[in-house]
PDB file of C-alpha atoms in Angstrom:
ATOM      1  CA  MET A   1    -118.462  72.019 -47.985  1.00 49.00           C
ATOM      2  CA  ILE A   2    -117.375  69.463 -45.361  1.00 53.00           C
ATOM      3  CA  ARG A   3    -119.282  66.745 -47.187  1.00 48.00           C
ATOM      4  CA  LEU A   4    -117.542  67.650 -50.447  1.00 40.00           C
ATOM      5  CA  LEU A   5    -114.154  67.542 -48.703  1.00 39.00           C
ATOM      6  CA  MET A   6    -114.936  64.130 -47.206  1.00 44.00           C
ATOM      7  CA  VAL A   7    -115.971  62.777 -50.619  1.00 39.00           C
ATOM      8  CA  LEU A   8    -112.800  64.166 -52.213  1.00 40.00           C
ATOM      9  CA  ALA A   9    -110.691  62.715 -49.409  1.00 44.00           C
ATOM     10  CA  ALA A  10    -112.346  59.344 -49.909  1.00 44.00           C
ATOM     11  CA  ILE A  11    -111.714  59.436 -53.657  1.00 42.00           C
ATOM     12  CA  LEU A  12    -108.076  60.394 -53.132  1.00 41.00           C
ATOM     13  CA  LEU A  13    -107.734  57.748 -50.475  1.00 44.00           C
ATOM     14  CA  VAL A  14    -109.013  54.836 -52.451  1.00 46.00           C
ATOM     15  CA  GLY A  15    -107.810  56.085 -55.811  1.00 45.00           C
ATOM     16  CA  GLY A  16    -104.247  56.508 -54.578  1.00 46.00           C
ATOM     17  CA  GLY A  17    -101.482  54.582 -56.222  1.00 41.00           C
ATOM     18  CA  SER A  18    -100.462  52.602 -53.171  1.00 41.00           C
ATOM     19  CA  LEU A  19    -103.959  51.257 -52.610  1.00 40.00           C
ATOM     20  CA  THR A  20    -104.407  50.408 -56.280  1.00 39.00           C
ATOM     21  CA  ARG A  21    -101.084  48.560 -56.407  1.00 38.00           C
ATOM     22  CA  PHE A  22    -101.944  46.748 -53.189  1.00 37.00           C
ATOM     23  CA  LEU A  23    -105.418  45.742 -54.358  1.00 37.00           C
ATOM     24  CA  ASP A  24    -104.123  44.633 -57.769  1.00 37.00           C
ATOM     25  CA  SER A  25    -101.568  42.347 -56.132  1.00 36.00           C
ATOM     26  CA  ALA A  26    -104.092  41.176 -53.545  1.00 36.00           C
ATOM     27  CA  VAL A  27    -106.690  40.253 -56.168  1.00 34.00           C
ATOM     28  CA  THR A  28    -104.236  38.341 -58.366  1.00 31.00           C
ATOM     29  CA  ALA A  29    -102.622  36.496 -55.465  1.00 34.00           C
ATOM     30  CA  MET A  30    -105.493  36.355 -52.989  1.00 33.00           C
ATOM     31  CA  PRO A  31    -104.955  33.478 -50.563  1.00 32.00           C
ATOM     32  CA  SER A  32    -107.795  31.401 -49.251  1.00 29.00           C
ATOM     33  CA  LYS A  33    -109.233  32.263 -45.848  1.00 30.00           C
ATOM     34  CA  ALA A  34    -107.537  29.173 -44.425  1.00 30.00           C
ATOM     35  CA  THR A  35    -104.157  30.480 -45.616  1.00 28.00           C
ATOM     36  CA  VAL A  36    -104.765  33.913 -44.125  1.00 31.00           C
ATOM     37  CA  ALA A  37    -105.832  32.436 -40.796  1.00 33.00           C
ATOM     38  CA  SER A  38    -102.813  30.129 -40.618  1.00 34.00           C
ATOM     39  CA  GLU A  39    -100.181  32.769 -41.464  1.00 40.00           C
ATOM     40  CA  PRO A  40     -98.111  33.706 -38.420  1.00 43.00           C
ATOM     41  CA  ARG A  41     -98.869  37.189 -37.140  1.00 45.00           C
ATOM     42  CA  LEU A  42     -95.932  39.441 -36.448  1.00 50.00           C
ATOM     43  CA  ALA A  43     -96.428  40.612 -32.888  1.00 52.00           C
ATOM     44  CA  PRO A  44     -95.747  44.321 -32.353  1.00 54.00           C
ATOM     45  CA  ILE A  45     -92.978  45.169 -29.936  1.00 56.00           C
ATOM     46  CA  MET A  46     -94.343  47.592 -27.332  1.00 50.00           C
ATOM     47  CA  SER A  47     -92.482  49.986 -25.080  1.00 51.00           C
ATOM     48  CA  GLY A  48     -94.574  52.483 -23.115  1.00 57.00           C
ATOM     49  CA  GLN A  49     -96.427  54.435 -25.766  1.00 90.00           C
ATOM     50  CA  THR A  50     -94.173  53.249 -28.594  1.00 93.00           C
ATOM     51  CA  VAL A  51     -95.012  50.314 -30.854  1.00 94.00           C
ATOM     52  CA  THR A  52     -92.545  48.822 -33.327  1.00 94.00           C
ATOM     53  CA  LEU A  53     -93.853  46.781 -36.255  1.00 94.00           C
ATOM     54  CA  ALA A  54     -91.710  44.455 -38.358  1.00 90.00           C
ATOM     55  CA  SER A  55     -92.192  44.251 -42.108  1.00 88.00           C
ATOM     56  CA  GLY A  56     -94.085  41.141 -43.174  1.00 84.00           C
ATOM     57  CA  ARG A  57     -93.173  38.685 -45.943  1.00 82.00           C
ATOM     58  CA  ASP A  58     -94.965  40.923 -48.423  1.00 85.00           C
ATOM     59  CA  HIS A  59     -93.075  44.004 -47.108  1.00 87.00           C
ATOM     60  CA  HIS A  60     -96.250  45.488 -45.645  1.00 92.00           C
ATOM     61  CA  TYR A  61     -96.505  46.546 -42.019  1.00 95.00           C
ATOM     62  CA  GLU A  62     -99.310  44.596 -40.383  1.00 94.00           C
ATOM     63  CA  THR A  63    -100.721  45.044 -36.919  1.00 95.00           C
ATOM     64  CA  SER A  64    -103.577  43.945 -34.750  1.00 95.00           C
ATOM     65  CA  ALA A  65    -105.570  46.773 -33.235  1.00 97.00           C
ATOM     66  CA  ARG A  66    -108.660  47.148 -31.116  1.00 97.00           C
ATOM     67  CA  ILE A  67    -111.492  49.209 -32.562  1.00 97.00           C
ATOM     68  CA  ASP A  68    -113.838  50.224 -29.776  1.00 93.00           C
ATOM     69  CA  GLY A  69    -112.584  47.133 -27.917  1.00 92.00           C
ATOM     70  CA  ALA A  70    -112.915  44.622 -30.794  1.00 97.00           C
ATOM     71  CA  PRO A  71    -109.796  43.025 -32.355  1.00 97.00           C
ATOM     72  CA  VAL A  72    -109.188  44.017 -35.988  1.00 97.00           C
ATOM     73  CA  ASP A  73    -106.162  43.310 -38.214  1.00 96.00           C
ATOM     74  CA  PHE A  74    -104.719  46.073 -40.399  1.00 96.00           C
ATOM     75  CA  ILE A  75    -102.109  46.852 -43.001  1.00 95.00           C
ATOM     76  CA  VAL A  76    -100.537  50.251 -42.305  1.00 96.00           C
ATOM     77  CA  ASP A  77    -101.009  52.471 -45.378  1.00 93.00           C
ATOM     78  CA  THR A  78     -99.463  55.939 -45.222  1.00 92.00           C
ATOM     79  CA  GLY A  79    -101.033  56.646 -48.626  1.00 89.00           C
ATOM     80  CA  ALA A  80    -104.550  56.182 -47.238  1.00 91.00           C
ATOM     81  CA  THR A  81    -106.182  59.373 -46.004  1.00 92.00           C
ATOM     82  CA  LEU A  82    -108.511  57.561 -43.611  1.00 94.00           C
ATOM     83  CA  VAL A  83    -108.797  54.306 -41.729  1.00 97.00           C
ATOM     84  CA  ILE A  84    -110.670  51.917 -44.029  1.00 96.00           C
ATOM     85  CA  LEU A  85    -112.630  48.986 -42.616  1.00 97.00           C
ATOM     86  CA  ARG A  86    -114.154  46.027 -44.343  1.00 97.00           C
ATOM     87  CA  GLU A  87    -117.855  45.786 -43.557  1.00 97.00           C
ATOM     88  CA  SER A  88    -117.537  42.491 -41.633  1.00 97.00           C
ATOM     89  CA  ASP A  89    -114.723  43.826 -39.421  1.00 97.00           C
ATOM     90  CA  ALA A  90    -116.630  47.046 -38.792  1.00 97.00           C
ATOM     91  CA  ALA A  91    -119.644  44.989 -37.705  1.00 97.00           C
ATOM     92  CA  ARG A  92    -117.501  43.032 -35.208  1.00 95.00           C
ATOM     93  CA  ALA A  93    -116.575  46.424 -33.713  1.00 95.00           C
ATOM     94  CA  GLY A  94    -120.249  47.397 -33.468  1.00 96.00           C
ATOM     95  CA  ILE A  95    -120.246  49.662 -36.540  1.00 97.00           C
ATOM     96  CA  ARG A  96    -123.126  48.684 -38.803  1.00 97.00           C
ATOM     97  CA  PRO A  97    -123.957  51.353 -41.373  1.00 97.00           C
ATOM     98  CA  SER A  98    -127.346  51.084 -43.015  1.00 96.00           C
ATOM     99  CA  ARG A  99    -127.556  50.792 -46.817  1.00 94.00           C
ATOM    100  CA  ALA A 100    -128.574  54.478 -46.888  1.00 96.00           C
ATOM    101  CA  ASP A 101    -125.260  55.429 -45.199  1.00 97.00           C
ATOM    102  CA  TYR A 102    -123.211  54.258 -48.198  1.00 97.00           C
ATOM    103  CA  THR A 103    -123.092  57.631 -49.936  1.00 96.00           C
ATOM    104  CA  ALA A 104    -119.389  58.181 -50.737  1.00 95.00           C
ATOM    105  CA  ASN A 105    -118.280  57.008 -54.193  1.00 92.00           C
ATOM    106  CA  VAL A 106    -114.811  55.455 -54.121  1.00 89.00           C
ATOM    107  CA  SER A 107    -112.712  53.800 -56.826  1.00 80.00           C
ATOM    108  CA  THR A 108    -110.888  50.576 -56.094  1.00 74.00           C
ATOM    109  CA  ALA A 109    -109.065  48.022 -58.233  1.00 67.00           C
ATOM    110  CA  ASN A 110    -112.376  46.136 -58.279  1.00 74.00           C
ATOM    111  CA  GLY A 111    -114.223  49.168 -59.652  1.00 81.00           C
ATOM    112  CA  VAL A 112    -116.311  51.979 -58.217  1.00 88.00           C
ATOM    113  CA  THR A 113    -118.185  51.234 -55.010  1.00 91.00           C
ATOM    114  CA  LYS A 114    -120.010  53.051 -52.255  1.00 95.00           C
ATOM    115  CA  ALA A 115    -118.535  53.639 -48.820  1.00 97.00           C
ATOM    116  CA  ALA A 116    -120.087  54.696 -45.524  1.00 98.00           C
ATOM    117  CA  ARG A 117    -118.480  57.327 -43.312  1.00 97.00           C
ATOM    118  CA  ALA A 118    -117.856  56.359 -39.693  1.00 97.00           C
ATOM    119  CA  LYS A 119    -116.154  57.711 -36.602  1.00 97.00           C
ATOM    120  CA  LEU A 120    -114.248  55.220 -34.474  1.00 97.00           C
ATOM    121  CA  ASP A 121    -114.503  56.123 -30.807  1.00 97.00           C
ATOM    122  CA  ARG A 122    -111.202  54.464 -29.918  1.00 97.00           C
ATOM    123  CA  VAL A 123    -108.359  52.800 -31.865  1.00 97.00           C
ATOM    124  CA  GLU A 124    -105.736  51.003 -29.770  1.00 97.00           C
ATOM    125  CA  ILE A 125    -102.441  49.448 -30.823  1.00 96.00           C
ATOM    126  CA  GLY A 126    -100.415  48.249 -27.864  1.00 91.00           C
ATOM    127  CA  GLY A 127    -100.093  51.169 -25.455  1.00 91.00           C
ATOM    128  CA  ILE A 128    -101.197  53.711 -28.078  1.00 96.00           C
ATOM    129  CA  THR A 129    -104.797  54.954 -28.047  1.00 96.00           C
ATOM    130  CA  VAL A 130    -106.319  57.470 -30.463  1.00 97.00           C
ATOM    131  CA  TYR A 131    -109.886  58.733 -30.036  1.00 97.00           C
ATOM    132  CA  ASP A 132    -112.521  59.940 -32.541  1.00 97.00           C
ATOM    133  CA  VAL A 133    -110.826  58.579 -35.667  1.00 98.00           C
ATOM    134  CA  PRO A 134    -112.570  59.273 -39.012  1.00 98.00           C
ATOM    135  CA  ALA A 135    -113.001  56.139 -41.130  1.00 97.00           C
ATOM    136  CA  LEU A 136    -114.780  54.651 -44.113  1.00 97.00           C
ATOM    137  CA  VAL A 137    -116.546  51.299 -44.265  1.00 98.00           C
ATOM    138  CA  LEU A 138    -116.421  49.437 -47.587  1.00 96.00           C
ATOM    139  CA  PRO A 139    -118.203  46.259 -48.640  1.00 94.00           C
ATOM    140  CA  ASP A 140    -116.037  43.183 -48.068  1.00 93.00           C
ATOM    141  CA  ASN A 141    -115.763  42.466 -51.798  1.00 90.00           C
ATOM    142  CA  ALA A 142    -114.245  45.919 -52.429  1.00 91.00           C
ATOM    143  CA  LEU A 143    -111.293  45.562 -50.081  1.00 89.00           C
ATOM    144  CA  TRP A 144    -109.209  42.544 -49.148  1.00 90.00           C
ATOM    145  CA  ARG A 145    -107.663  43.984 -45.944  1.00 93.00           C
ATOM    146  CA  ASN A 146    -108.382  46.822 -43.521  1.00 96.00           C
ATOM    147  CA  LEU A 147    -106.142  49.866 -43.936  1.00 96.00           C
ATOM    148  CA  LEU A 148    -104.712  51.889 -41.058  1.00 97.00           C
ATOM    149  CA  GLY A 149    -104.447  55.286 -42.719  1.00 96.00           C
ATOM    150  CA  MET A 150    -103.506  58.845 -41.906  1.00 97.00           C
ATOM    151  CA  SER A 151    -106.614  59.645 -39.852  1.00 97.00           C
ATOM    152  CA  PHE A 152    -104.897  57.475 -37.205  1.00 98.00           C
ATOM    153  CA  LEU A 153    -101.207  57.979 -38.033  1.00 97.00           C
ATOM    154  CA  SER A 154    -101.347  61.792 -38.194  1.00 97.00           C
ATOM    155  CA  ARG A 155    -102.560  61.873 -34.589  1.00 96.00           C
ATOM    156  CA  LEU A 156     -99.357  60.256 -33.318  1.00 96.00           C
ATOM    157  CA  LYS A 157     -96.314  62.130 -32.080  1.00 95.00           C
ATOM    158  CA  ARG A 158     -94.362  60.389 -34.835  1.00 95.00           C
ATOM    159  CA  TYR A 159     -94.248  57.407 -37.129  1.00 95.00           C
ATOM    160  CA  GLU A 160     -91.222  56.395 -39.130  1.00 94.00           C
ATOM    161  CA  VAL A 161     -89.863  53.548 -41.195  1.00 93.00           C
ATOM    162  CA  ALA A 162     -86.235  52.418 -41.095  1.00 89.00           C
ATOM    163  CA  SER A 163     -84.397  49.116 -41.540  1.00 88.00           C
ATOM    164  CA  GLY A 164     -87.530  47.049 -42.094  1.00 88.00           C
ATOM    165  CA  ARG A 165     -89.298  48.403 -38.993  1.00 93.00           C
ATOM    166  CA  MET A 166     -92.066  50.930 -38.473  1.00 95.00           C
ATOM    167  CA  VAL A 167     -92.107  52.849 -35.205  1.00 96.00           C
ATOM    168  CA  LEU A 168     -95.348  54.398 -33.937  1.00 96.00           C
ATOM    169  CA  GLU A 169     -95.067  56.782 -30.985  1.00 96.00           C
ATOM    170  CA  GLN A 170     -97.736  58.687 -29.102  1.00 93.00           C
TER     171      GLN A 170
END
């Protein structure tokens, strides 16, 4: 039953409209790696256990986080059920699913692919830390950016968007 729920959650997550729209725009306007690396990062404003993110040029909220101590960049996606990691970023954080672990079928703008379930011991953004966060790992070619989804956001005291800013509070 839990496995069925996880598969359904994964399908809803990746099949959701916001992810599809994001992936469609990302695939048609995908910058080169050099462009991505040279883009200025919007630094989160931190205050105690509150982090404020500014909207980027593409109107997405981007943040740098630490997954089990490793730096990983994310787009915040309130339409994503789980945290979604690209395989290469997951590996930098020490998460290396075997081929046999890719058992969840998910639909993306690039087609149907397999995903591996994972549990992130610790996700940190500024002064905010969330433990035991459910996640999925997708092959790099299935996802252009990592998604910070509801398996992280729902564990906060609050998150809200107003006037081009997103506030995360623990």
